[in-house]
Coordinates of C-alpha atoms in Angstrom, one line a residue:
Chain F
X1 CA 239.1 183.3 214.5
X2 CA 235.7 181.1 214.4
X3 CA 237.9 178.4 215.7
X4 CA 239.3 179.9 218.6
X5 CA 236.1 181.3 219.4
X6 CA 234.0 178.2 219.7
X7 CA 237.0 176.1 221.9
X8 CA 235.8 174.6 224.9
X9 CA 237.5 175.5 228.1
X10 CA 238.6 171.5 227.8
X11 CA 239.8 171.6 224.5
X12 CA 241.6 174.9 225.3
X13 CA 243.0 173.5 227.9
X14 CA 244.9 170.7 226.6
X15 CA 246.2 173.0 223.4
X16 CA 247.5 175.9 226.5
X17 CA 249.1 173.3 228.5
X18 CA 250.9 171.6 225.5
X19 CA 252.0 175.2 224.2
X20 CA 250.0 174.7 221.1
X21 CA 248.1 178.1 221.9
X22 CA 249.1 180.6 223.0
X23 CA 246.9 182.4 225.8
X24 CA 247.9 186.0 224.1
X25 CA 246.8 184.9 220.7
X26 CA 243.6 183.5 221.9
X27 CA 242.6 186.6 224.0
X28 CA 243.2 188.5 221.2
X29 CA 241.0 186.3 219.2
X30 CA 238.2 186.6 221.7
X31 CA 239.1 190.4 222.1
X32 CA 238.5 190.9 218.3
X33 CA 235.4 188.8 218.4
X34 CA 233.7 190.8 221.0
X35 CA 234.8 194.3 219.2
X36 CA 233.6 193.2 216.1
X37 CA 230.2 191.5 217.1
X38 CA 228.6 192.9 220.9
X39 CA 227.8 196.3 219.7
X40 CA 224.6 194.5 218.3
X41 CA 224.3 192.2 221.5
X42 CA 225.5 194.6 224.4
X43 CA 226.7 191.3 226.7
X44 CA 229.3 192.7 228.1
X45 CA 228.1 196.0 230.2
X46 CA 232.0 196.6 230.9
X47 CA 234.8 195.0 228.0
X48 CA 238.1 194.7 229.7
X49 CA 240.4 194.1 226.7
X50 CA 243.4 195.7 228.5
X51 CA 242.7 194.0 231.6
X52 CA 242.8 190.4 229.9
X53 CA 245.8 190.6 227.6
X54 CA 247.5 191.5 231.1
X55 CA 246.2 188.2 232.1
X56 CA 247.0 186.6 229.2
X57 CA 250.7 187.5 229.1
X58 CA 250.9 186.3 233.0
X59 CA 249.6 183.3 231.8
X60 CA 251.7 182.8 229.0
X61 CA 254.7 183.7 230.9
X62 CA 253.7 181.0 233.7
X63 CA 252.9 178.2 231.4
X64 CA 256.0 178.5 229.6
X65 CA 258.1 178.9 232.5
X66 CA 256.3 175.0 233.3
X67 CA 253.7 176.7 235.7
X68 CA 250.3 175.1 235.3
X69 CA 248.0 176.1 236.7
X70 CA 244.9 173.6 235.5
X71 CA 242.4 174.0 233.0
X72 CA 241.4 177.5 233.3
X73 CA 244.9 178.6 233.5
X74 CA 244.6 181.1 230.2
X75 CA 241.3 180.7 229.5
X76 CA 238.8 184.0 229.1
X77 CA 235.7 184.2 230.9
X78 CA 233.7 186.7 231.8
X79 CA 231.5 187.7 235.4
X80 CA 227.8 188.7 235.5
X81 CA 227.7 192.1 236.7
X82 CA 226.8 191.4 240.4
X83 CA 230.1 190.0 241.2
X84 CA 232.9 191.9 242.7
X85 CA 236.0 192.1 240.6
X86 CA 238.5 194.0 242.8
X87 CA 238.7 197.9 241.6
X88 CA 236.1 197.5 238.9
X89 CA 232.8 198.9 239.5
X90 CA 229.9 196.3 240.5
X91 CA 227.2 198.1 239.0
X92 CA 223.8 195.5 238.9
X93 CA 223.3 197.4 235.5
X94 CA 221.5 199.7 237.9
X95 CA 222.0 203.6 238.1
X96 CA 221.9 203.1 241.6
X97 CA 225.1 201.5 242.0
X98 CA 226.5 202.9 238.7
X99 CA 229.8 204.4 240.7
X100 CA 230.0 201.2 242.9
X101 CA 233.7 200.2 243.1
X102 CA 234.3 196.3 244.9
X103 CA 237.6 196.7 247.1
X104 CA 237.6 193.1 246.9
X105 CA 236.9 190.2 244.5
X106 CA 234.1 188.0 245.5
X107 CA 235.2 184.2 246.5
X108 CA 234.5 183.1 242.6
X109 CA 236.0 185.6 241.5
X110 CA 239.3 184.8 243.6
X111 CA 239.5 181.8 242.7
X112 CA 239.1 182.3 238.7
X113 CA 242.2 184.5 239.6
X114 CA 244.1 182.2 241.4
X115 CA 243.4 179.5 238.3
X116 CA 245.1 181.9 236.2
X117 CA 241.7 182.8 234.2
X118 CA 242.1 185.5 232.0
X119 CA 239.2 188.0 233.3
X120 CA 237.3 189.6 229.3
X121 CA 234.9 191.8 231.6
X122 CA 231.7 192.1 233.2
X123 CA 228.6 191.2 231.9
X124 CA 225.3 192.3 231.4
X125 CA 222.2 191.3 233.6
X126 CA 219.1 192.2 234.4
X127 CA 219.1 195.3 237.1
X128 CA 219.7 193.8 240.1
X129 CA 219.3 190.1 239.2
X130 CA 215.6 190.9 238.6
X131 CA 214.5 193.9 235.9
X132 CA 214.9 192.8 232.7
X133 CA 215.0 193.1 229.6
X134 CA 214.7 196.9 230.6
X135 CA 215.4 199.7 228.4
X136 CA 215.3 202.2 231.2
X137 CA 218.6 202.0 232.3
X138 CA 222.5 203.6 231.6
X139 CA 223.0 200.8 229.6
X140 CA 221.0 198.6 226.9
X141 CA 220.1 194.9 227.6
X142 CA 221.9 191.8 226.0
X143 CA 219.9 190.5 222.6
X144 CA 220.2 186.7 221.8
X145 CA 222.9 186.0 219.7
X146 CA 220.9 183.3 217.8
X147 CA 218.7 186.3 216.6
X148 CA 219.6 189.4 218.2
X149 CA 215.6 191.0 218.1
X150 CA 214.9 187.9 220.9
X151 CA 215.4 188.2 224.5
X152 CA 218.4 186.2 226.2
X153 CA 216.5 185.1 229.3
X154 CA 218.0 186.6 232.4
X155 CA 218.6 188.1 234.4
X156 CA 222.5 186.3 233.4
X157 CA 221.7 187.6 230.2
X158 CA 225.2 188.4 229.4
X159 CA 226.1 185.7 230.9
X160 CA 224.3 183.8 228.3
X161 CA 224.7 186.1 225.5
X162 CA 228.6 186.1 225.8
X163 CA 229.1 182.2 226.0
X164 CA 226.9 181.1 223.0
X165 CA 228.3 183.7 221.1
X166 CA 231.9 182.8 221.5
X167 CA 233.2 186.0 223.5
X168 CA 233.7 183.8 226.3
X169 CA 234.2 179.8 226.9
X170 CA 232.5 180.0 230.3
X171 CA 230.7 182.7 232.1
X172 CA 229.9 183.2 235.9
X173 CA 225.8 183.9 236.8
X174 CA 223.6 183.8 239.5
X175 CA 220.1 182.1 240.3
X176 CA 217.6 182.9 242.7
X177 CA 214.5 181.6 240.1
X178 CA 216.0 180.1 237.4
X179 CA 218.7 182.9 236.6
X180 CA 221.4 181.0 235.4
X181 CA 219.0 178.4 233.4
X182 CA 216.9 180.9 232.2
X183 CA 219.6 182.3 229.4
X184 CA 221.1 178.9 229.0
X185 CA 218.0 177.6 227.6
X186 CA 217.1 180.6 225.7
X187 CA 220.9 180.7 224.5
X188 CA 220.9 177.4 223.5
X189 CA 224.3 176.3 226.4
X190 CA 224.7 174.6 229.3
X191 CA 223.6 176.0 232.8
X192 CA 224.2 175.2 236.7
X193 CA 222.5 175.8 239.3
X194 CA 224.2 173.6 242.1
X195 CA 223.1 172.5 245.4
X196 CA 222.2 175.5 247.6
X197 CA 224.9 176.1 249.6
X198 CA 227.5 174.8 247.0
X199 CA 229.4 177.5 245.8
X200 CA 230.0 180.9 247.8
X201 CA 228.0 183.9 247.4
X202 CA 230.4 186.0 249.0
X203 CA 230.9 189.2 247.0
X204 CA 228.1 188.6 245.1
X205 CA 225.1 191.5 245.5
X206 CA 221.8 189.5 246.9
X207 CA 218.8 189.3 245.4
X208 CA 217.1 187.2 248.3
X209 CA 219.5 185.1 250.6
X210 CA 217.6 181.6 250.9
X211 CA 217.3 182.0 247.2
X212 CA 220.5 182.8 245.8
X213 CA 223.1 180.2 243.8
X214 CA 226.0 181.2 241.9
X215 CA 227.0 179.0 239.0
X216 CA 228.8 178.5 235.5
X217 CA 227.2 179.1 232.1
X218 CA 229.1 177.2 229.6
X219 CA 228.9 175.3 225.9
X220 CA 229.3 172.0 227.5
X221 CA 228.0 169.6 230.0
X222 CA 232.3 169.3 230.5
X223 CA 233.0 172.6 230.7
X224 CA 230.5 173.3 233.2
X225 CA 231.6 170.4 235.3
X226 CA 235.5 172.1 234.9
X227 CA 234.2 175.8 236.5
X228 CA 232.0 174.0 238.9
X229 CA 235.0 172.0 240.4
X230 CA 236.8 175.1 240.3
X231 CA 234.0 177.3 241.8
X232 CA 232.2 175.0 244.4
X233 CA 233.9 174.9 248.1
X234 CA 232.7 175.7 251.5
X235 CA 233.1 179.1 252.4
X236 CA 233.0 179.6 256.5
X237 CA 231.9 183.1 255.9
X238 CA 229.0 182.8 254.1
X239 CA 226.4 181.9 256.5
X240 CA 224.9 179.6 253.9
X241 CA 227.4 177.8 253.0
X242 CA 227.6 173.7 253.6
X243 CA 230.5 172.0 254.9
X244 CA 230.7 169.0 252.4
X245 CA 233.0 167.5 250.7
X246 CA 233.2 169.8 247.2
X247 CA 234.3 168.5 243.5
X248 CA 235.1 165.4 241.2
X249 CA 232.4 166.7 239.2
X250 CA 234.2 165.4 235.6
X251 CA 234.7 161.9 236.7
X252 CA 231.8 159.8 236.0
X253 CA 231.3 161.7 232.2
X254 CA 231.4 158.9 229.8
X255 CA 229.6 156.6 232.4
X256 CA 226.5 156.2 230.7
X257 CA 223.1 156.2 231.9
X258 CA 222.5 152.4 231.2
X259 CA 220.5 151.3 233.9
X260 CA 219.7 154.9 235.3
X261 CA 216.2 155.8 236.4
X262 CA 215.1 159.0 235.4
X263 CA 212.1 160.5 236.7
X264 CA 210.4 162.9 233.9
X265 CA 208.2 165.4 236.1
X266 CA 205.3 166.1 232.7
X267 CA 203.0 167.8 234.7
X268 CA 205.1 170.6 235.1
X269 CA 204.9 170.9 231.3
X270 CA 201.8 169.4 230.1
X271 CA 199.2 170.1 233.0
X272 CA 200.4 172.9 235.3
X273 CA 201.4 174.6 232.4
X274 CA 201.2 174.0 228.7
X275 CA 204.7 174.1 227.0
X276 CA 204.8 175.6 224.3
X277 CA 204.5 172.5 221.4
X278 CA 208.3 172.8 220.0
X279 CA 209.6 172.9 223.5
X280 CA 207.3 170.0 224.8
X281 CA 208.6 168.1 221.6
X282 CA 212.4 168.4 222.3
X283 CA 212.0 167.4 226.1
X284 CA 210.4 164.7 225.2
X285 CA 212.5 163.9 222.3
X286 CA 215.6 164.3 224.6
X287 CA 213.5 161.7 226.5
X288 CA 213.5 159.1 224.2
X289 CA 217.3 159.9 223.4
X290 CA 217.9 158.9 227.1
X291 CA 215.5 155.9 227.1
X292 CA 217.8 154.5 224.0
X293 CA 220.4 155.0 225.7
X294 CA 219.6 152.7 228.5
X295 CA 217.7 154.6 230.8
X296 CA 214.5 154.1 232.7
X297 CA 212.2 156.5 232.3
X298 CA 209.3 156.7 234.5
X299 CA 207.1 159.8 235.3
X300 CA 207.0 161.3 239.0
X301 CA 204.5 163.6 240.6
X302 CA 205.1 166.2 242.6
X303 CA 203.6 169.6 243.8
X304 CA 202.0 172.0 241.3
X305 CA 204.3 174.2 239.4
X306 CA 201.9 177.1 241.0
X307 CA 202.5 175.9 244.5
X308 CA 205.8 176.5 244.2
X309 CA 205.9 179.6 242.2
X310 CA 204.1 181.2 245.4
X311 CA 206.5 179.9 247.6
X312 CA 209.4 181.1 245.7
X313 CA 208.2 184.4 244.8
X314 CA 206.9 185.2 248.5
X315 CA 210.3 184.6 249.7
X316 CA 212.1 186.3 247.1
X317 CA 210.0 189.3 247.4
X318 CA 210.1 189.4 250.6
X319 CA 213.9 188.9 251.3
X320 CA 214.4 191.4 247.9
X321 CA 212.6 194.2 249.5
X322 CA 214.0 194.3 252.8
X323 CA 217.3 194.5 250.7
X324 CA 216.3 197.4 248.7
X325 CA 213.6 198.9 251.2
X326 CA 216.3 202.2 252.1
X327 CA 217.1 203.1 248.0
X328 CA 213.0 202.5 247.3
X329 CA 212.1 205.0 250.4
X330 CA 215.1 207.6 249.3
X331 CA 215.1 207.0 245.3
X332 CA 212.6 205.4 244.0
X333 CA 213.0 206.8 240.2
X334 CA 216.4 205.4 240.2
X335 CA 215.3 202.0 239.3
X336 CA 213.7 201.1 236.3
X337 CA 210.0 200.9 235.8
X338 CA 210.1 196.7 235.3
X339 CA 212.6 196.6 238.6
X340 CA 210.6 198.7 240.9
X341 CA 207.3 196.9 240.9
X342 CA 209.1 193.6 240.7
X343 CA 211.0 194.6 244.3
X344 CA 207.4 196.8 245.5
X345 CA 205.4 193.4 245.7
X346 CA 207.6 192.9 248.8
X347 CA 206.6 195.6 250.6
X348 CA 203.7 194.8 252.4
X349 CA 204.1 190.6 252.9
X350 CA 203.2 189.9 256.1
X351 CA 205.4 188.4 258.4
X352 CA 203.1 185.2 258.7
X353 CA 203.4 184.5 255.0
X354 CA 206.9 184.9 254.8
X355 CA 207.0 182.6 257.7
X356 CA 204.3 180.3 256.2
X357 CA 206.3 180.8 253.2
X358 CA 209.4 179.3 254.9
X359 CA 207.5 175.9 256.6
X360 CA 205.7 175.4 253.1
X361 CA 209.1 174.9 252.1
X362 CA 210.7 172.7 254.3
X363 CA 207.3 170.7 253.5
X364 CA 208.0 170.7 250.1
X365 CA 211.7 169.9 249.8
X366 CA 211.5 167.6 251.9
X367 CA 208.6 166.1 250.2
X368 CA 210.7 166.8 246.9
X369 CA 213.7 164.7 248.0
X370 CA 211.8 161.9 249.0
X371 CA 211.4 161.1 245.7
X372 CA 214.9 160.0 244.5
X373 CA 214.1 156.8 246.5
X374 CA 212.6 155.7 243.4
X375 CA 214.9 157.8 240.5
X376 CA 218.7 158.8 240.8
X377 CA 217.4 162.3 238.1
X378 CA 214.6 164.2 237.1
X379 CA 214.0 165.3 234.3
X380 CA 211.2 168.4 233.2
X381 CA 210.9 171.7 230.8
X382 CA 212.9 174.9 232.3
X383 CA 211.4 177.8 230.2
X384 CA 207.9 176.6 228.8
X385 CA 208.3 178.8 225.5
X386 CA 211.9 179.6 223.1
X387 CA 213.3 183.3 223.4
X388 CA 210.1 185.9 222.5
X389 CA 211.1 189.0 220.5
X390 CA 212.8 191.5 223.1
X391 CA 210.7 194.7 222.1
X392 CA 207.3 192.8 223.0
X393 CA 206.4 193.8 226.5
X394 CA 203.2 191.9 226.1
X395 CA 205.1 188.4 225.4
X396 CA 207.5 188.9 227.7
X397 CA 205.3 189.7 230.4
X398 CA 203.3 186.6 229.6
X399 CA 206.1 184.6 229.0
X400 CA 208.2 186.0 232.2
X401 CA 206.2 183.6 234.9
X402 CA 206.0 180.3 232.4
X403 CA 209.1 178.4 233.9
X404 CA 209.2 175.2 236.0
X405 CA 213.0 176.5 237.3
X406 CA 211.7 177.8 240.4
X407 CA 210.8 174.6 242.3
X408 CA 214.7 174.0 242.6
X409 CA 215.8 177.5 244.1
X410 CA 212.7 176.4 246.7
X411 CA 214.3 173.2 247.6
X412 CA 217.6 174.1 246.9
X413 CA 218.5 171.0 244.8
X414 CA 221.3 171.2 241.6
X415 CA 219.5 171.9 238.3
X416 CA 221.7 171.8 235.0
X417 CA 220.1 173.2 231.9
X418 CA 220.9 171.9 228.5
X419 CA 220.0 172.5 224.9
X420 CA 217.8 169.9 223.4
X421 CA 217.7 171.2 219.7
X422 CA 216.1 174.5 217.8
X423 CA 212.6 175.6 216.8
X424 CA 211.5 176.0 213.7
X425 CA 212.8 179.4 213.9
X426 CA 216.0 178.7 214.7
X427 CA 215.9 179.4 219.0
X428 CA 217.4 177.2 221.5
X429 CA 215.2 175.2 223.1
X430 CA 216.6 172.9 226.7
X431 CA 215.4 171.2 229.5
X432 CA 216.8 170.4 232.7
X433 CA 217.8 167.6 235.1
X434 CA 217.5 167.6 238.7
X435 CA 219.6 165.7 241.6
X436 CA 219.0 165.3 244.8
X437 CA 221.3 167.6 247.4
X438 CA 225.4 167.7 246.0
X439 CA 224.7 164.7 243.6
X440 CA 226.3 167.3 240.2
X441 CA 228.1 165.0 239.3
X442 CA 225.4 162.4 238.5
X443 CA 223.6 165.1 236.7
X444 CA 226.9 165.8 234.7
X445 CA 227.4 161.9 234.1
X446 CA 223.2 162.0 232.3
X447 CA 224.0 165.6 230.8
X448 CA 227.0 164.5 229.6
X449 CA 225.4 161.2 227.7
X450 CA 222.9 162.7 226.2
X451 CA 225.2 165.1 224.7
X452 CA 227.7 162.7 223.1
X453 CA 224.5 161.2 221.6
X454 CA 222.8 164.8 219.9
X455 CA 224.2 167.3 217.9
X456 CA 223.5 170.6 219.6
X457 CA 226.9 171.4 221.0
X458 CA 228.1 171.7 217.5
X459 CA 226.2 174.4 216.5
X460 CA 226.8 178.2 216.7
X461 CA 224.5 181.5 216.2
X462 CA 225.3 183.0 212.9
X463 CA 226.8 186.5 214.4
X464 CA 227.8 187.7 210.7
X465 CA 224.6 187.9 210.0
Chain E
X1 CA 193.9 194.3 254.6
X2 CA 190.9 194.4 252.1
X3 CA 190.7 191.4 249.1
X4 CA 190.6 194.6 246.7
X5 CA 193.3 197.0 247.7
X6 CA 193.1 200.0 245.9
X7 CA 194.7 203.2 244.8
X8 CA 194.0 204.9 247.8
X9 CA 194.9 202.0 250.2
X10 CA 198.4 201.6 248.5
X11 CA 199.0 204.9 249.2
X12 CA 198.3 205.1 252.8
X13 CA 200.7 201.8 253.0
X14 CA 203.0 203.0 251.5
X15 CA 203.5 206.3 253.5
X16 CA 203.1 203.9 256.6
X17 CA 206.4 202.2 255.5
X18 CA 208.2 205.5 254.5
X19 CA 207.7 205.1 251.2
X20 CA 206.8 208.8 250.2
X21 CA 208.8 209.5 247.3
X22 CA 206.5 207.2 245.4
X23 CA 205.2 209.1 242.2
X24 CA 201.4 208.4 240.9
X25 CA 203.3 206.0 238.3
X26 CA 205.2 204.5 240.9
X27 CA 202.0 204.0 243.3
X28 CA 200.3 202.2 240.4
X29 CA 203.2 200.2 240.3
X30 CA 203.0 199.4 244.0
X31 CA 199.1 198.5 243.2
X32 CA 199.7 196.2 240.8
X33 CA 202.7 194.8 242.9
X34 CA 200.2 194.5 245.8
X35 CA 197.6 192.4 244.0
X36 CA 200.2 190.3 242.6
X37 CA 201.4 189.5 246.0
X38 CA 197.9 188.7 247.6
X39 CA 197.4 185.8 244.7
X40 CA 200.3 184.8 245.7
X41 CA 199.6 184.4 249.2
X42 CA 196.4 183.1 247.7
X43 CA 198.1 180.3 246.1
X44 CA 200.6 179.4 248.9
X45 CA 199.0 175.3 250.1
X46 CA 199.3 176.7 253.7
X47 CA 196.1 174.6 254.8
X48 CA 197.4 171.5 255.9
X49 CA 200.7 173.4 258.1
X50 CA 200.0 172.1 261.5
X51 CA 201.7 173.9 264.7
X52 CA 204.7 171.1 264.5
X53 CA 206.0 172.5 260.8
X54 CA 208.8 174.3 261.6
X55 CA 210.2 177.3 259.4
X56 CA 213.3 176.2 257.0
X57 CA 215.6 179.0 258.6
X58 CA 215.5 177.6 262.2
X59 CA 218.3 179.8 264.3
X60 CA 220.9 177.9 264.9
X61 CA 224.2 177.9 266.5
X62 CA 227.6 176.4 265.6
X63 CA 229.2 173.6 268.1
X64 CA 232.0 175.3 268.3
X65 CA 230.3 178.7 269.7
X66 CA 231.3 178.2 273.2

């Protein structure tokens, strides 16, 4: 069963399409997995078992009838709990929406369908895309699978949960601070955050509009370039959507980076923040992997990782509350403690500093871009310390604002997170690379690289334990 | 409103806004919430914005709205 649970979506793939594997017999695998193993790590918040072997047989039926569909055609993944599923409840993990039933799928959603995925269930995040871990709520939050007493990251903590521990090749989450990258790093797999604009958000519940991405968690750099060509498209009814051509993200893996200029932003890491010592180690270790692989590493400057917290967080709070404003004035108690106050810190922004907020940004991002004159990537720390223990409100209250992800949701630009080894206590630790606008690909093409050259992909959280 | 909002303050907001189901624990949420959003505003590099920086979310209509 180990086997079937650690296939990528790629290697699946090619076994499905030959006949090799059958799409029943490896939702069943994944089915068992997750019966047996996420009672301890609660990722999925809703396990459809019945729901995917009725996929599973579709797809089985279709594939032998000669019916490919592509590379997700049979393959299990699973949707963060903020993204409609038609006739399934959408529930943010929040009592609020608890008895929220989508009459339609969202646009990823519809087209994991139409690819013939095979849908395992919904997964847990944080309440609302921004309360978390919380253990205030119907339903417990998702523990790290490399040691289940350690926080996921979030708030696609299922997300993250469910893909490193085999439940699920590939996983859909969201990212409006560093969402998606958040429990990629801390669960040790792969994590995009495209281009703003890329993918659709259409059926997704907000957390703050400007801020918002929606993007694949996987268990490698290939995988995620697979969903992503799947999931990315412009969408004419989501107002932020960009017309632009969409895809192609797989072909320049095995390109190499000889030649490459890579711009490591340190000061993010080193200065703005300290990074914690293992995690500063493996960033720059990953570093040096790239640099033998041919690459030209230089550092680059750029606004303080506090000047773009502030931005970030006054637009997200801002946008947030007006979102919730009604359920805060009518039922207040129905959020969690951690979710409340998080959303209250929008109530009284001004409108000037949301505006201010908004022409800071276009300062910075444009300011941002300018760089990749001199670099194609950038490279820089995404969380600043490895997965804290989930019962220690102190740590993860100090840990909660010591990222350098949110400078990306601020500019909009495609951020990929990926594992760059292990602490001494055996959690994931990752960086990311940054592209300029709709340039995934080129991050995929470095991600990919430095893969191939490391060992990290191999390795899997010890769930018997 | 004042550098060092306070209990009181917070409360009269919030009732301003329509936020009136807010328990005590809830308005010391909102306090805390408060002064983590002025040090944010606090923080924003907003000094050297000049009248000519536009907003990122400039309204803007399609060509094809005709």
């Amino acid at each position: 069963m180990s086997d079937l649970a650690y296939l990528t979506v790629a290697e699946a793939a090619e076994l499905l399409r030959a006949k090799k594997l059958s799409p029943v017999e490896y939702a069943k695998a994944l089915i068992d997995r997750v019966e047996k193993h996420d009672k301890k790590l609660n990722a999925f918040i809703r396990f459809t078992p019945d729901r995917a072997m009725d996929d599973a047989k579709r797809a089985e039926a279709e594939i032998m009838r000669g019916e490919w569909r592509g590379p997700f055609h049979g393959v299990p993944y699973g949707l963060k709990d903020i993204v409609d599923y038609a006739s399934l409840p959408t529930t943010a993990h929040s009592k609020i929406l608890k008895d929220n039933v989508a009459a339609t799928d969202a646009v990823v959603t519809q087209k994991l369908r139409a690819a013939g995925g095979v849908f395992m269930g919904k997964l847990s995040t944080h309440e609302f895309a921004t309360g978390g871990p919380c253990f205030d709520l119907p339903w417990p939050p998702a523990r790290n699978p490399w040691n289940r007493e350690h926080f996921t990251g979030g708030s696609s903590s299922g997300s993250g949960a469910a893909t490193a521990a085999g439940f699920v090749p590939a996983a859909i989450g969201t990212d409006t601070g560093g969402s998606i990258r958040n429990p990629a790093t801390l669960c040790g797999v792969v994590g995009m955050k495209g281009t703003y604009g890329l993918v659709s958000r259409r059926g997704v519940i907000p957390l703050a509009f400007s801020l918002d991405h929606v993007g694949p968690l996987t268990r490698t750099v290939r995988d995620n370039a697979l969903m992503l060509d799947l999931i990315a498209g412009y969408d004419p009814l989501d107002p932020g959507s960009v017309n632009t051509a969409a895809g192609g993200y797989t072909a320049g893996l095995g390109a190499g980076v000889q030649g490459l200029k890579v711009g490591v932003i340190r000061h993010f890491y080193t200065r703005d923040m300290e990074g914690e010592p293992e995690m500063v180690a493996g960033i720059e270790a990953a570093v040096k992997v790239l640099t033998g692989l041919g690459a030209k590493v230089q550092e680059v400057q750029t606004a303080p990782l506090g000047e773009y917290a502030a931005c970030n967080r006054t637009l997200l709070s801002s946008e947030a509350y007006a979102i919730h404003e009604k359920w805060l004035q009518e039922r207040p108690q129905d959020y969690a403690s951690l979710t409340r106050e998080r959303f209250l810190s929008g109530a009284f922004v001004r409108a000037a500093d949301y505006i201010n907020a908004t022409r800071v940004r276009l300062k910075m991002t444009s300011a941002f871009h300018a760089l990749f004159s001199d670099v194609d990537v950038m490279v820089t720390a995404s969380a600043m310390d490895p997965a804290c223990r989930i019962d220690d409100a102190k740590e993860l209250d100090r840990t909660y604002a010591r990222q350098a992800r949110s400078p990306f949701n601020v500019t909009g630009s495609p951020a990929l997170s990926v594992p760059v080894g292990f602490s001494k206590g055996g959690l994931p630790l990752g960086m990311q690379i940054v592209g300029r606008p709709f340039s995934e690909a080129l991050i995929y093409r470095v991600a990919h690289a430095y893969e191939q050259a490391t060992q990290w992909v191999g390795k899997h959280p010890p769930l018997e334990a | 409103m004042a550098n060092e909002v306070t209990l009181e303050d917070v409360r009269t907001m919030a009732a301003d806004v329509g936020l009136t189901r807010l328990t005590d624990q809830h308005l010391q949420e909102l306090l805390r919430a408060t002064q983590t959003a002025q040090a944010r505003r606090a923080a924003m590099p907003k000094s050297d914005l000049t009248p000519a920086d536009e907003s990122a979310h400039v309204f803007r209509l399609n060509g094809s709205d005709r």
